[in-house]
Coordinates of C-alpha atoms in Angstrom, one line a residue:
I84 CA 46.5 18.4 46.5
C85 CA 48.6 15.3 47.3
L86 CA 49.0 14.9 51.1
I87 CA 51.1 11.8 51.2
H88 CA 54.5 13.6 51.0
F89 CA 53.8 16.1 53.7
I90 CA 56.3 16.3 56.5
K91 CA 54.5 15.6 59.7
R92 CA 55.1 18.6 61.9
M93 CA 51.8 19.1 63.6
L94 CA 50.9 17.6 67.0
V95 CA 47.6 16.0 68.1
K96 CA 47.3 18.9 70.6
D97 CA 47.6 21.4 67.8
V98 CA 44.7 19.9 65.9
L99 CA 42.5 19.5 69.1
A100 CA 43.1 23.1 70.0
C101 CA 41.7 24.2 66.6
S102 CA 38.5 22.2 67.1
L103 CA 35.8 24.8 67.3
P104 CA 34.2 23.4 70.5
S105 CA 37.6 23.7 72.1
W106 CA 38.0 27.4 71.5
Y107 CA 34.5 28.9 71.1
N108 CA 33.8 29.8 74.8
D109 CA 37.1 31.8 75.0
F110 CA 36.4 33.8 71.9
E111 CA 32.6 34.0 71.9
K112 CA 32.5 37.8 72.0
V113 CA 34.6 38.2 68.9
T114 CA 33.2 35.6 66.6
I115 CA 30.0 34.6 64.9
E116 CA 27.1 33.4 67.1
T117 CA 27.3 29.6 67.4
E118 CA 25.5 26.7 68.9
I119 CA 27.3 23.4 69.4
L120 CA 25.4 20.1 69.6
P121 CA 27.2 16.9 70.6
L122 CA 26.8 14.3 67.8
P123 CA 24.9 11.3 69.0
D124 CA 26.5 8.0 67.9
P125 CA 23.6 7.1 65.6
V126 CA 24.0 10.4 63.7
L127 CA 27.8 9.9 63.6
Q128 CA 27.4 6.5 62.1
Y129 CA 24.8 7.8 59.6
L130 CA 27.3 10.4 58.4
L131 CA 29.9 7.7 57.9
E132 CA 27.7 5.3 55.9
D133 CA 28.6 4.8 52.3
G134 CA 26.1 4.0 49.6
K135 CA 22.9 5.7 48.4
L136 CA 22.2 9.1 50.0
V137 CA 19.0 8.7 52.1
L138 CA 17.9 11.6 54.2
P139 CA 16.4 11.0 57.7
E140 CA 12.7 10.7 58.2
E141 CA 12.5 14.1 59.7
C142 CA 13.2 15.5 56.3
N143 CA 10.0 14.0 54.8
K144 CA 7.8 16.8 55.8
E145 CA 10.1 19.3 54.2
H146 CA 9.9 17.1 51.1
A147 CA 6.1 17.4 51.2
D148 CA 6.5 21.2 51.6
G149 CA 8.4 21.4 48.3
V150 CA 12.0 21.2 49.4
E151 CA 12.5 18.4 47.0
D152 CA 12.2 20.9 44.1
D153 CA 15.5 22.4 45.3
Y154 CA 17.3 19.2 44.4
D155 CA 15.6 18.0 41.2
D156 CA 19.0 17.8 39.4
F157 CA 20.5 15.4 41.9
G158 CA 19.4 11.8 41.4
D159 CA 21.4 10.4 44.3
V160 CA 19.0 11.9 46.8
D161 CA 16.3 9.3 47.7
W162 CA 13.1 11.0 48.7
N163 CA 10.9 7.9 48.3
V164 CA 12.7 5.2 50.3
A165 CA 9.5 3.7 51.4
Q166 CA 8.9 2.5 47.8
D167 CA 12.3 0.8 47.5
S168 CA 13.0 -2.8 48.1
E169 CA 14.2 -4.2 51.4
E170 CA 17.7 -4.5 50.0
T171 CA 18.1 -0.7 49.8
A172 CA 19.3 1.4 52.7
K173 CA 16.7 2.0 55.4
Q174 CA 15.6 5.5 56.2
K175 CA 17.1 6.6 59.6
S176 CA 15.4 8.7 62.2
F177 CA 16.9 11.1 64.7
P178 CA 13.8 12.9 66.1
E179 CA 15.4 14.5 69.2
F180 CA 18.6 15.6 67.5
S181 CA 16.7 16.9 64.5
A182 CA 14.3 18.8 66.8
K183 CA 17.3 20.5 68.5
V184 CA 18.7 21.5 65.1
R185 CA 15.4 23.0 64.0
T186 CA 15.2 25.0 67.3
V187 CA 18.6 26.5 66.6
L188 CA 17.6 27.2 63.0
K189 CA 14.5 29.0 64.2
N190 CA 16.6 31.0 66.8
F191 CA 19.0 32.0 64.0
G192 CA 16.2 33.5 62.0
G193 CA 15.8 30.5 59.6
Q194 CA 19.3 30.6 58.1
M195 CA 22.5 28.9 59.4
F196 CA 25.9 27.5 58.4
C197 CA 26.9 24.0 59.5
K198 CA 30.2 22.2 60.1
L199 CA 31.8 19.7 62.3
N200 CA 34.6 20.2 64.8
W201 CA 37.1 21.4 62.1
S202 CA 35.7 21.2 58.6
S203 CA 32.7 22.7 56.8
P204 CA 31.2 20.8 53.8
K205 CA 32.6 23.5 51.4
D206 CA 33.6 20.7 48.9
A207 CA 29.8 19.9 48.6
T208 CA 28.5 23.3 47.6
W209 CA 27.8 21.8 44.2
I210 CA 24.8 20.0 45.7
G211 CA 23.6 22.9 47.9
L212 CA 20.8 25.3 47.1
N213 CA 22.3 28.0 44.8
K214 CA 25.7 26.3 45.4
S215 CA 25.8 27.8 48.8
L216 CA 26.5 26.5 52.3
K217 CA 23.5 28.4 53.7
C218 CA 21.0 26.1 55.2
S219 CA 17.3 27.0 55.7
S220 CA 16.1 23.5 56.5
I221 CA 17.5 20.4 58.1
S222 CA 17.3 18.6 54.7
Q223 CA 19.9 21.0 53.3
M224 CA 22.1 20.5 56.3
Y225 CA 22.0 16.7 56.1
L226 CA 22.5 16.8 52.4
L227 CA 25.7 18.9 52.6
L228 CA 27.2 16.9 55.5
K229 CA 26.5 13.6 53.8
S230 CA 28.0 14.7 50.5
S231 CA 31.3 16.1 51.9
D232 CA 34.7 14.4 51.8
F233 CA 36.0 17.0 54.2
V234 CA 33.4 16.0 56.8
T235 CA 34.4 12.4 56.4
H236 CA 38.0 13.3 56.9
D237 CA 37.0 15.0 60.2
L238 CA 35.3 11.8 61.4
T239 CA 37.9 9.3 60.2
M240 CA 41.4 10.7 60.2
P241 CA 41.8 14.2 61.7
F242 CA 45.2 13.4 63.1
K243 CA 46.6 11.6 60.1
F244 CA 49.3 14.1 59.5
C245 CA 50.4 14.6 63.1
S246 CA 53.9 13.6 64.0
D247 CA 52.8 12.0 67.3
F248 CA 50.0 9.9 65.8
E249 CA 50.5 6.6 64.0
V250 CA 47.7 5.9 61.6
D251 CA 48.3 2.1 61.6
G252 CA 49.9 1.9 65.0
D253 CA 48.5 -0.5 67.6
G254 CA 50.3 0.9 70.6
G255 CA 49.4 3.9 72.7
E256 CA 46.1 5.5 73.5
K257 CA 44.2 7.0 70.6
P258 CA 43.1 10.6 71.0
K259 CA 39.5 11.0 72.1
V260 CA 37.4 13.3 70.1
E261 CA 34.0 14.5 71.2
Y262 CA 32.4 15.0 67.8
C263 CA 29.9 17.9 67.5
L264 CA 27.7 19.5 65.0
V265 CA 28.6 23.2 64.9
L266 CA 25.7 25.5 63.8
R267 CA 26.6 29.2 63.2
K268 CA 24.2 32.0 62.5
W269 CA 24.3 32.7 58.8
M270 CA 26.2 35.8 57.8
D271 CA 26.6 36.9 54.2
I272 CA 30.4 37.4 53.8
N273 CA 32.0 39.1 50.9
P274 CA 35.0 36.8 50.2
G275 CA 37.1 39.9 49.5
I276 CA 37.1 40.9 53.2
E277 CA 38.3 37.6 54.6
Y278 CA 42.0 37.1 55.5
R279 CA 44.1 34.2 56.7
C280 CA 46.7 34.9 59.4
F281 CA 49.7 32.8 60.2
V282 CA 51.1 32.7 63.8
K283 CA 54.5 31.3 64.6
N284 CA 56.0 31.2 68.1
R285 CA 53.0 33.4 69.2
Q286 CA 53.9 36.1 66.7
L287 CA 51.7 37.1 63.8
I288 CA 54.1 36.7 60.9
A289 CA 52.0 36.8 57.7
I290 CA 48.6 37.6 56.3
S291 CA 47.1 36.3 53.0
Q292 CA 44.0 37.3 51.1
R293 CA 41.7 34.3 51.9
D294 CA 40.0 34.1 48.4
N295 CA 43.1 33.7 46.2
T296 CA 40.9 33.1 43.1
T297 CA 39.9 36.7 42.7
F298 CA 41.4 40.2 42.4
Y299 CA 40.0 42.8 44.8
D300 CA 41.2 46.3 44.1
H301 CA 40.1 47.6 47.6
I302 CA 42.8 45.4 49.3
Q303 CA 45.7 47.3 47.7
K304 CA 44.1 50.6 48.5
S305 CA 43.6 49.8 52.1
E306 CA 46.7 47.5 52.7
Q307 CA 48.1 49.4 55.7
S308 CA 44.8 49.9 57.4
I309 CA 43.9 46.2 57.0
K310 CA 47.3 45.2 58.5
Q311 CA 46.9 47.5 61.4
D312 CA 43.4 46.4 62.2
I313 CA 44.2 42.7 62.1
C314 CA 47.4 43.2 64.1
S315 CA 45.5 45.1 66.8
F316 CA 42.8 42.5 66.9
F317 CA 45.4 39.7 67.3
K318 CA 47.2 41.4 70.1
E319 CA 44.0 42.4 71.9
H320 CA 42.0 39.3 71.6
I321 CA 44.1 36.3 70.5
Q322 CA 47.8 36.4 71.2
Q323 CA 47.6 35.8 75.0
K324 CA 44.4 33.6 74.9
F325 CA 44.9 30.9 72.3
G326 CA 46.7 28.0 73.8
R327 CA 49.2 27.0 71.1
D328 CA 52.4 28.6 69.9
D329 CA 51.9 28.0 66.1
Y330 CA 48.5 28.2 64.4
V331 CA 46.5 29.9 61.7
F332 CA 43.4 31.9 62.1
D333 CA 40.9 33.4 59.7
V334 CA 39.1 36.7 60.1
I335 CA 36.9 39.1 58.2
R336 CA 37.3 42.9 58.3
T337 CA 33.8 44.3 57.7
K338 CA 34.9 47.9 58.0
K339 CA 37.8 50.0 59.5
D340 CA 38.4 48.9 63.1
K341 CA 35.9 46.0 62.9
V342 CA 37.4 42.5 62.7
I343 CA 35.5 39.3 63.4
L344 CA 37.2 35.9 64.1
I345 CA 36.0 33.1 61.8
D346 CA 38.1 30.1 62.7
F347 CA 41.4 28.6 63.9
N348 CA 43.4 26.0 61.9
P349 CA 46.6 24.0 62.5
F350 CA 49.9 25.4 61.4
G351 CA 50.7 22.9 58.7
E352 CA 50.1 21.6 55.2
V353 CA 46.5 20.5 55.9
T354 CA 45.7 24.2 56.0
E355 CA 46.0 26.1 52.7
A356 CA 48.9 28.5 52.7
L357 CA 47.2 30.5 49.8
F358 CA 49.7 33.2 48.6
F359 CA 52.5 31.6 50.7
S360 CA 54.1 28.2 50.8
W361 CA 54.6 26.0 53.8
D362 CA 58.3 25.7 53.1
E363 CA 58.8 29.4 53.6
L364 CA 56.4 29.6 56.5
Y365 CA 58.2 26.8 58.3
D366 CA 61.6 28.6 57.7
W367 CA 60.2 32.0 58.6
E368 CA 62.5 34.0 61.0
I369 CA 60.6 35.8 63.7
E370 CA 61.0 39.6 63.9
N371 CA 59.7 41.5 67.0
D372 CA 57.1 44.1 66.2
T373 CA 58.1 46.4 69.0
N374 CA 55.7 49.2 67.9
N375 CA 52.7 46.9 67.6
D376 CA 51.9 48.5 64.3
G377 CA 52.2 45.5 62.0
D378 CA 55.2 46.9 60.0
T379 CA 57.0 43.5 60.1
L380 CA 54.1 41.6 58.8
E381 CA 54.1 40.1 55.3
F382 CA 50.8 40.8 53.6
R383 CA 50.2 39.1 50.3
Y384 CA 47.2 39.5 48.0
A385 CA 46.4 39.6 44.2
T386 CA 47.6 42.9 42.8
D387 CA 45.9 42.3 39.5
S388 CA 43.8 39.7 37.8
H389 CA 46.9 37.8 36.6
G390 CA 47.9 37.0 40.2
V391 CA 44.8 34.9 41.1
Q392 CA 45.0 31.1 41.5
P393 CA 42.6 28.3 40.3
N394 CA 39.7 27.5 42.7
P395 CA 40.8 24.4 44.6
Y396 CA 37.2 23.1 44.9
H397 CA 36.3 23.1 41.2
H398 CA 37.2 19.4 40.9
Y399 CA 34.4 18.6 43.4
S400 CA 31.3 18.4 41.3
I401 CA 28.3 16.2 40.4
P402 CA 29.4 12.6 40.4
S403 CA 29.4 10.9 37.0

């Protein structure tokens, strides 16, 4: 996707509001259990470093326990830095931070999902165990975070497409971001039950099937029930609590009358519109849903296998 032609409509405040540490406390009861750890500056700098991928010293024990076997196919991972020459990157160590992560991992039953304020390393699943974002060790976590362009974008230019932020500008105060590692209790999610919801002027205007690469026949069979459940969830838990007028949120519907919040995203082209386009979403005329039943919502999904779209992450793969 080429971003350079995007019309800048988002504001810095819109992006900051969608940072998970900004909204989690208000929505803790309706989302996945999460622990938020402030990123120490040495860890932040480590994630930004280019060059050979060298995991921290705290991963060495996991290497000795056999974790290295999970990554035999990936030569960029340096498990034996001590044998390298002085010119190579030195192995870093973050004992206190890594210990906190291990504690969270243990409390989560040994399985977790990691991301930063906004983005998860979903572009790096090619390097993850079984091509998954599930982490059962800190080695897997560091490996995913260090291999992700999306994570780098979070750290270097989260406001690049905001109308009130100049990338190369010298004037004005730059927005301050308290970067965090977000650890969420692992939950096996069927991609066919996840939906993206678009809110404009505090009205829920549209819903899209989140995984637009696959046809799920159950969606068409339950279309009205899905719409009603998401609309009720929005009105009860989100509409009067989230602090922006225009935004996007993702949910899963695990069964009838059971909806779980996954994330918030800015209302703009940096968020995938899936079965919609941003031109039509920007021009969308608001209709009042006076009966609170979701009848005015536009719900789009694949109605057959011909309606699916290519996976946007397939071009992220093993570097040549």
